[in-house]
Coordinates of C-alpha atoms and ligand atoms in Angstrom, one line a residue:
M226 CA -98.7 58.9 74.0
S227 CA -97.6 57.2 71.2
Y228 CA -97.0 53.0 71.6
F229 CA -93.8 53.9 70.6
D230 CA -92.6 56.2 72.3
S231 CA -90.3 53.5 74.6
V232 CA -88.5 53.9 70.9
S233 CA -85.5 55.4 70.8
L234 CA -83.6 56.7 67.5
A235 CA -80.5 54.4 66.2
P236 CA -77.8 55.5 65.1
A237 CA -77.1 55.3 61.4
D238 CA -75.1 53.0 59.4
P239 CA -71.8 53.8 59.2
I240 CA -71.8 52.7 55.8
L241 CA -74.9 52.4 53.8
S242 CA -76.4 56.2 55.2
L243 CA -73.9 57.2 53.0
T244 CA -75.0 55.9 50.3
E245 CA -78.8 56.7 50.9
A246 CA -77.0 60.5 51.2
F247 CA -75.1 59.5 48.4
K248 CA -78.5 59.0 46.5
A249 CA -80.0 61.7 47.9
D250 CA -77.1 65.0 46.7
A251 CA -78.7 66.6 43.7
N252 CA -75.1 67.4 42.8
P253 CA -74.5 65.6 39.4
D254 CA -70.8 65.1 39.9
K255 CA -71.1 64.1 43.4
I256 CA -68.6 61.0 43.4
N257 CA -69.6 57.7 46.0
L258 CA -66.6 56.1 47.1
S259 CA -68.5 54.4 50.9
V260 CA -69.4 50.6 50.4
G261 CA -67.4 48.3 49.3
V262 CA -69.2 47.8 45.4
F263 CA -67.5 47.3 43.1
V264 CA -68.2 49.2 39.4
D265 CA -66.3 49.3 35.4
D266 CA -64.8 52.4 34.4
N267 CA -68.8 53.7 33.9
G268 CA -69.4 53.9 37.1
V269 CA -72.0 50.3 36.4
T270 CA -72.0 47.9 38.8
P271 CA -72.2 45.2 36.5
V272 CA -73.8 42.2 36.1
L273 CA -70.9 39.1 35.3
D274 CA -71.5 37.3 31.9
T275 CA -70.9 33.9 33.9
V276 CA -74.0 35.0 35.9
K277 CA -76.4 36.1 33.0
E278 CA -75.4 32.3 31.8
A279 CA -76.4 30.8 34.8
E280 CA -79.2 32.9 35.3
T281 CA -81.0 31.1 32.0
R282 CA -79.6 28.3 32.2
L283 CA -81.5 27.8 36.2
L284 CA -84.4 29.8 34.2
T285 CA -85.1 27.5 31.7
N286 CA -84.3 23.9 34.1
S287 CA -85.5 24.9 37.1
K288 CA -88.7 23.1 38.3
T289 CA -89.7 23.6 41.6
K290 CA -90.0 26.2 44.5
S291 CA -90.1 25.1 47.0
Y292 CA -87.9 25.2 50.6
L293 CA -84.5 24.6 50.7
P294 CA -83.0 22.3 53.6
I295 CA -82.2 24.2 56.5
T296 CA -78.2 23.8 55.7
G297 CA -79.6 24.4 52.0
S298 CA -78.1 23.2 48.8
P299 CA -76.0 19.7 49.9
E300 CA -74.1 20.6 46.5
Y301 CA -74.3 23.7 47.1
A302 CA -72.2 23.3 50.5
R303 CA -69.6 20.9 48.5
L304 CA -68.3 23.3 45.9
T305 CA -67.9 26.6 48.6
Q306 CA -65.6 24.2 51.0
N307 CA -63.6 23.1 47.9
L308 CA -63.3 27.0 46.4
C309 CA -63.2 27.5 50.2
F310 CA -60.4 25.2 51.4
G311 CA -59.0 23.8 47.3
S312 CA -60.5 20.7 46.5
E313 CA -58.2 18.2 48.2
L314 CA -58.1 19.9 52.0
A315 CA -62.2 20.1 51.5
K316 CA -62.5 16.6 50.7
Q317 CA -60.1 16.0 54.0
L318 CA -62.3 17.5 56.0
R319 CA -65.7 16.6 54.5
D320 CA -66.6 14.8 57.7
Q321 CA -65.6 17.4 60.3
T322 CA -67.3 20.5 58.1
V323 CA -70.3 22.2 58.5
S324 CA -71.3 23.5 56.0
L325 CA -74.7 26.3 55.6
Q326 CA -76.0 28.1 52.5
T327 CA -76.7 31.7 54.1
P328 CA -78.3 34.8 52.7
G329 CA -74.7 36.8 52.5
G330 CA -71.6 36.6 54.5
T331 CA -73.2 38.9 56.9
G332 CA -75.9 36.3 57.4
A333 CA -72.2 33.4 58.0
L334 CA -71.7 36.1 60.7
R335 CA -74.7 36.1 62.3
V336 CA -75.5 31.7 62.2
A337 CA -72.2 31.9 63.7
A338 CA -72.9 34.4 66.6
D339 CA -75.7 33.2 67.7
F340 CA -74.1 29.7 67.8
I341 CA -71.2 31.3 69.8
A342 CA -73.4 33.1 71.9
K343 CA -75.2 30.0 72.5
N344 CA -73.5 27.0 72.8
L345 CA -69.7 27.9 73.7
D346 CA -68.4 28.4 77.3
T347 CA -66.7 32.3 76.2
K348 CA -68.9 34.8 75.1
T349 CA -65.7 37.4 74.1
V350 CA -65.4 37.8 70.3
W351 CA -61.7 39.9 68.9
L352 CA -62.3 41.9 66.8
S353 CA -58.9 43.4 65.0
N354 CA -58.7 47.7 65.2
P355 CA -60.1 48.4 62.5
T356 CA -62.9 46.5 61.4
W357 CA -66.0 46.6 59.3
A358 CA -67.9 48.9 60.5
N359 CA -70.9 45.5 61.2
H360 CA -69.0 43.0 63.5
G361 CA -69.9 44.7 66.6
G362 CA -73.1 45.7 65.3
I363 CA -73.6 41.4 64.5
F364 CA -71.1 39.9 67.3
G365 CA -73.5 42.1 69.6
S366 CA -76.3 41.2 68.8
A367 CA -76.2 37.9 69.5
G368 CA -75.3 38.7 72.9
L369 CA -71.5 38.5 73.1
Q370 CA -69.1 41.5 73.8
T371 CA -66.2 42.3 71.9
E372 CA -62.9 43.9 72.7
S373 CA -60.2 44.5 69.3
Y374 CA -56.9 43.4 69.0
T375 CA -54.1 45.6 67.8
Y376 CA -53.8 45.2 63.8
F377 CA -52.3 48.9 61.9
D378 CA -49.8 51.2 62.8
N379 CA -51.9 54.2 61.6
A380 CA -48.7 56.5 61.2
S381 CA -47.3 53.9 58.7
L382 CA -50.7 53.4 57.1
S383 CA -49.8 49.6 57.6
L384 CA -50.0 46.3 59.0
D385 CA -48.1 46.5 62.2
Y386 CA -47.6 43.0 62.4
A387 CA -45.2 42.5 65.8
A388 CA -47.9 44.5 67.0
F389 CA -50.3 42.1 66.3
I390 CA -48.7 38.7 67.0
D391 CA -48.3 40.4 70.6
A392 CA -52.6 41.1 70.9
I393 CA -53.2 37.9 69.7
S394 CA -51.2 35.5 72.0
K395 CA -52.5 37.1 74.1
I396 CA -55.9 36.6 73.7
P397 CA -57.5 33.7 76.2
A398 CA -58.0 29.8 75.8
G399 CA -61.2 29.2 74.0
D400 CA -62.6 33.0 73.0
V401 CA -62.7 33.7 69.6
V402 CA -60.5 35.6 67.2
V403 CA -61.8 37.7 63.6
L404 CA -59.4 37.7 61.7
H405 CA -60.1 38.6 57.8
G406 CA -59.5 36.0 54.9
C407 CA -57.8 38.5 53.0
C408 CA -58.4 42.1 51.4
H409 CA -58.3 43.5 55.1
N410 CA -61.9 45.5 55.3
P411 CA -61.2 48.3 55.4
T412 CA -57.0 48.7 55.9
G413 CA -56.0 46.7 53.4
A414 CA -53.3 45.8 54.7
D415 CA -53.3 42.0 54.5
L416 CA -50.9 39.3 56.2
E417 CA -48.7 37.3 53.7
P418 CA -49.5 32.6 54.3
E419 CA -46.1 32.6 56.0
Q420 CA -47.2 35.1 58.8
W421 CA -51.0 32.8 58.4
E422 CA -48.9 29.9 59.9
E423 CA -47.6 32.2 62.6
V424 CA -51.6 33.4 63.2
A425 CA -52.4 29.2 62.8
K426 CA -50.0 28.0 65.6
I427 CA -50.0 31.0 68.5
A428 CA -54.0 29.8 68.0
A429 CA -53.4 26.5 68.3
S430 CA -51.1 27.1 71.8
K431 CA -53.0 29.1 73.1
G432 CA -56.4 27.7 72.7
W433 CA -58.1 30.4 71.1
I434 CA -60.3 30.3 68.1
P435 CA -60.1 31.3 64.7
L436 CA -62.8 33.1 63.2
V437 CA -62.0 34.0 59.0
D438 CA -64.4 37.1 57.7
F439 CA -63.6 35.7 54.0
A440 CA -65.5 38.3 51.9
Y441 CA -62.8 38.8 49.0
Q442 CA -61.9 35.7 47.3
G443 CA -59.6 37.1 44.2
F444 CA -60.2 40.3 45.2
G445 CA -56.9 40.3 46.2
I446 CA -54.2 38.0 44.7
D447 CA -56.1 35.0 42.9
I448 CA -58.7 32.8 44.6
D449 CA -56.3 30.8 45.9
T450 CA -53.3 32.3 47.3
D451 CA -56.6 34.8 48.5
A452 CA -58.0 31.5 50.3
A453 CA -54.8 31.7 52.8
A454 CA -55.8 31.8 55.9
A455 CA -59.1 29.7 56.0
R456 CA -57.2 26.7 54.1
I457 CA -53.7 27.1 56.5
I458 CA -56.0 27.5 59.6
A459 CA -57.9 24.5 58.4
K460 CA -54.9 22.3 57.3
S461 CA -53.6 22.6 60.7
G462 CA -56.3 20.8 62.6
L463 CA -57.7 23.5 64.0
P464 CA -61.4 24.6 64.5
V465 CA -62.4 27.2 62.1
F466 CA -65.1 29.3 61.4
V467 CA -65.2 30.3 58.0
C468 CA -67.9 32.8 56.7
Q469 CA -68.0 33.7 52.7
S470 CA -69.1 36.1 50.6
F471 CA -70.9 36.0 46.8
S472 CA -71.3 39.4 46.4
K473 CA -68.6 40.9 45.8
N474 CA -66.4 38.1 43.5
L475 CA -69.7 36.9 41.5
G476 CA -71.6 41.0 41.8
L477 CA -74.2 39.4 43.8
Y478 CA -75.2 41.8 46.0
Q479 CA -78.8 42.7 46.1
D480 CA -78.8 38.0 46.2
R481 CA -77.8 37.7 49.3
V482 CA -75.8 34.2 48.7
G483 CA -72.6 33.2 50.7
A484 CA -71.7 30.5 53.4
L485 CA -70.7 29.7 56.7
H486 CA -68.0 27.2 57.3
V487 CA -67.3 25.3 60.5
V488 CA -65.0 22.9 60.6
T489 CA -64.9 21.5 63.9
G490 CA -61.5 19.2 64.1
D491 CA -63.4 16.8 65.7
S492 CA -65.7 14.2 63.1
A493 CA -67.2 13.4 67.1
A494 CA -68.1 16.9 68.0
T495 CA -69.8 17.8 64.0
E496 CA -72.9 16.1 64.3
K497 CA -73.7 18.1 67.2
V498 CA -72.8 21.3 66.2
A499 CA -74.8 20.5 63.0
S500 CA -78.0 20.2 65.0
Q501 CA -77.5 23.5 67.0
L502 CA -77.1 25.8 63.8
K503 CA -79.8 24.2 61.8
V504 CA -81.5 25.6 65.4
S505 CA -80.4 28.8 64.9
V506 CA -81.1 28.8 61.0
R507 CA -84.2 27.7 61.5
T508 CA -85.7 30.6 64.4
N509 CA -83.5 33.4 62.7
Y510 CA -84.8 32.6 58.6
S511 CA -86.3 29.2 58.9
N512 CA -83.9 27.9 55.6
P513 CA -81.8 30.3 52.9
P514 CA -83.0 31.5 50.0
A515 CA -82.8 29.3 46.9
H516 CA -81.9 31.5 43.8
G517 CA -78.0 32.9 44.6
G518 CA -77.3 29.7 45.4
G519 CA -78.4 28.6 42.5
I520 CA -76.0 30.6 40.7
V521 CA -73.2 29.9 42.6
T522 CA -73.5 25.9 41.5
T523 CA -74.8 26.8 37.8
I524 CA -71.1 28.2 37.5
L525 CA -68.9 26.5 40.2
S526 CA -70.4 23.0 38.9
D527 CA -69.6 23.6 35.2
E528 CA -65.2 23.9 34.2
T529 CA -65.5 26.3 31.5
L530 CA -68.2 28.6 33.6
T531 CA -65.7 28.5 36.3
A532 CA -62.8 29.2 33.9
K533 CA -64.9 32.0 33.2
W534 CA -65.1 33.3 36.2
H535 CA -61.3 32.9 37.0
Q536 CA -61.0 35.4 34.1
E537 CA -63.4 37.8 35.1
V538 CA -63.0 37.6 38.9
A539 CA -59.1 38.7 37.1
A540 CA -60.4 41.3 35.7
M541 CA -62.0 43.3 37.9
R542 CA -58.9 43.0 40.7
G543 CA -56.6 43.9 37.4
R544 CA -59.6 46.8 37.3
I545 CA -59.1 48.3 41.2
A546 CA -55.1 47.7 40.2
G547 CA -54.8 49.8 38.1
V548 CA -57.2 52.0 40.1
R549 CA -55.0 52.6 42.5
Q550 CA -52.2 53.6 40.1
Q551 CA -53.7 56.1 38.4
F552 CA -54.9 57.8 42.0
V553 CA -51.4 57.6 43.2
D554 CA -50.0 58.8 40.0
A555 CA -52.6 61.8 40.5
L556 CA -51.8 62.9 43.3
K557 CA -48.9 63.3 43.2
A558 CA -48.7 64.9 39.3
A559 CA -51.1 67.4 41.6
G560 CA -48.4 68.2 43.9
V561 CA -50.7 66.8 47.0
S562 CA -47.7 67.2 49.5
R563 CA -48.8 63.5 51.4
D564 CA -47.5 60.2 50.3
F565 CA -49.8 58.3 48.9
S566 CA -47.7 55.1 47.3
F567 CA -48.3 52.9 50.4
L568 CA -52.4 52.5 48.3
I569 CA -50.8 50.6 45.8
K570 CA -50.0 47.9 48.3
Q571 CA -52.7 48.0 49.9
K572 CA -54.9 44.6 48.6
G573 CA -59.5 44.5 47.8
M574 CA -61.0 46.9 47.5
F575 CA -61.0 49.0 50.3
S576 CA -58.0 51.4 51.4
F577 CA -57.7 53.8 55.0
T578 CA -56.4 57.2 53.5
G579 CA -55.3 58.3 57.3
L580 CA -57.6 61.7 56.8
T581 CA -60.2 62.8 59.4
K582 CA -63.3 62.3 60.3
E583 CA -63.5 65.9 59.3
Q584 CA -61.4 65.6 56.6
A585 CA -64.3 63.2 55.9
M586 CA -67.3 64.7 56.3
E587 CA -65.4 68.4 54.5
L588 CA -65.2 66.1 51.2
R589 CA -69.3 65.2 51.3
E590 CA -70.5 68.7 52.4
K591 CA -67.9 71.0 50.1
H592 CA -67.2 68.5 47.5
A593 CA -70.3 65.9 47.4
I594 CA -67.8 63.0 47.7
Y595 CA -68.4 60.6 49.9
I596 CA -66.1 58.3 52.3
V597 CA -66.1 56.5 56.2
N598 CA -65.6 58.8 58.2
S599 CA -63.2 56.1 59.3
G600 CA -61.0 57.3 56.6
R601 CA -61.8 54.4 54.1
I602 CA -61.9 55.0 51.1
N603 CA -63.4 52.4 47.8
V604 CA -61.1 52.5 45.4
A605 CA -63.1 50.3 43.0
G606 CA -65.8 53.2 42.8
I607 CA -63.4 55.8 41.4
T608 CA -62.9 56.3 37.6
S609 CA -61.4 58.6 34.5
A610 CA -64.5 60.7 34.7
N611 CA -64.5 60.8 38.8
L612 CA -61.0 61.3 38.8
E613 CA -59.3 65.2 38.3
R614 CA -61.9 66.4 40.4
L615 CA -61.8 63.6 43.4
V616 CA -58.0 64.3 43.0
A617 CA -58.3 68.4 43.1
S618 CA -60.7 68.4 45.5
L619 CA -58.3 65.7 48.1
K620 CA -55.9 68.8 47.3
S621 CA -57.8 71.5 48.6
I622 CA -58.5 70.3 51.9
I623 CA -55.2 68.4 52.2
G624 CA -53.0 71.0 50.6
Ligands
LIG148 C1 -68.8 47.6 53.2 O1 -67.7 47.3 54.3 O2 -68.5 48.7 52.5 C2 -68.8 46.1 52.8 O3 -68.3 45.5 53.3 C3 -70.9 46.7 52.2 C4 -71.3 47.0 53.4 O4 -72.6 46.0 53.5 O5 -70.9 46.8 54.4

């Protein structure tokens, strides 16, 4: 008898367990296209030059390791609001926005989920079908129910806009709807700015609350265009939660740095909302880690470093777009029977390939190529060194 007899084995994480399996795989030619991590053409996830410069400055100038406030650094809050909403709109919204420095985008989502569960009337959060594999777990762990709205057409492997609009028009007032700000994870199928305008109108007329998961700013079109969802919704006067991450666009994966911005749309409610968000943080992790936020603050408060960072983001985005084209060309040249040209239109790191779970497992077991069972691939993991073998393996499976 053990004190832990009551504990059952949890299912492995559908994304991160694949990296564990990849690491344990002895095949020297193994390829990891599972987790959303950018690599350069040498297969390396680089530390950005601007991050190195910011860390050097932090090391020289830091004077204390004392706690940050529960909500994090006020300067970080202001700078990340500006990045998210654009400085003009951020300024207009300042007295109705509560911003928290959080441990990554996941930390932001979890604090938002706790806040919603404890303080709003609704207990239901709507997720896109499909969505990031961790969304259901995060909202479920906070005690919320999740439902899904139609988003993607599996036959054409593209956004089903009409069905999406129809689905979100039927969501009850007061419920929370999770929208992917840009670079939809897992499909790479995004909305145009005019379409976001329509979504904002529907949210206003139906009375549901948007929550924008914003983890890939700059990986789609550019830093400002990618912010269309957050900006259009916030500008329309609606309340909105925005969960921002710096894992990808600053390569700060292991530093766990993100932000939660809650625009209340109502200055009178802001103080109460802030007080409850603080309770959620205090009872989860007390106050945020400082280092990653320090890097973000150093870069965003310095015009030269910010401009250099924009170039670094553009270079990462350019590599991903280039790889999409090379991949599609190589599949075509190899005579793969299916047309994969849809991959070129998709945005960000991910693509939904249409491969089945069985095909994903065959890729893993026979070819040591790791993709998520849903058929999602991280395009940013394709390099000059692995492209040929990847295409040959896909050809052997698809024909
Ligand atoms: C992904 O979807 O692969 C990334 O967001 C990383 C993660 O934590 O799952």
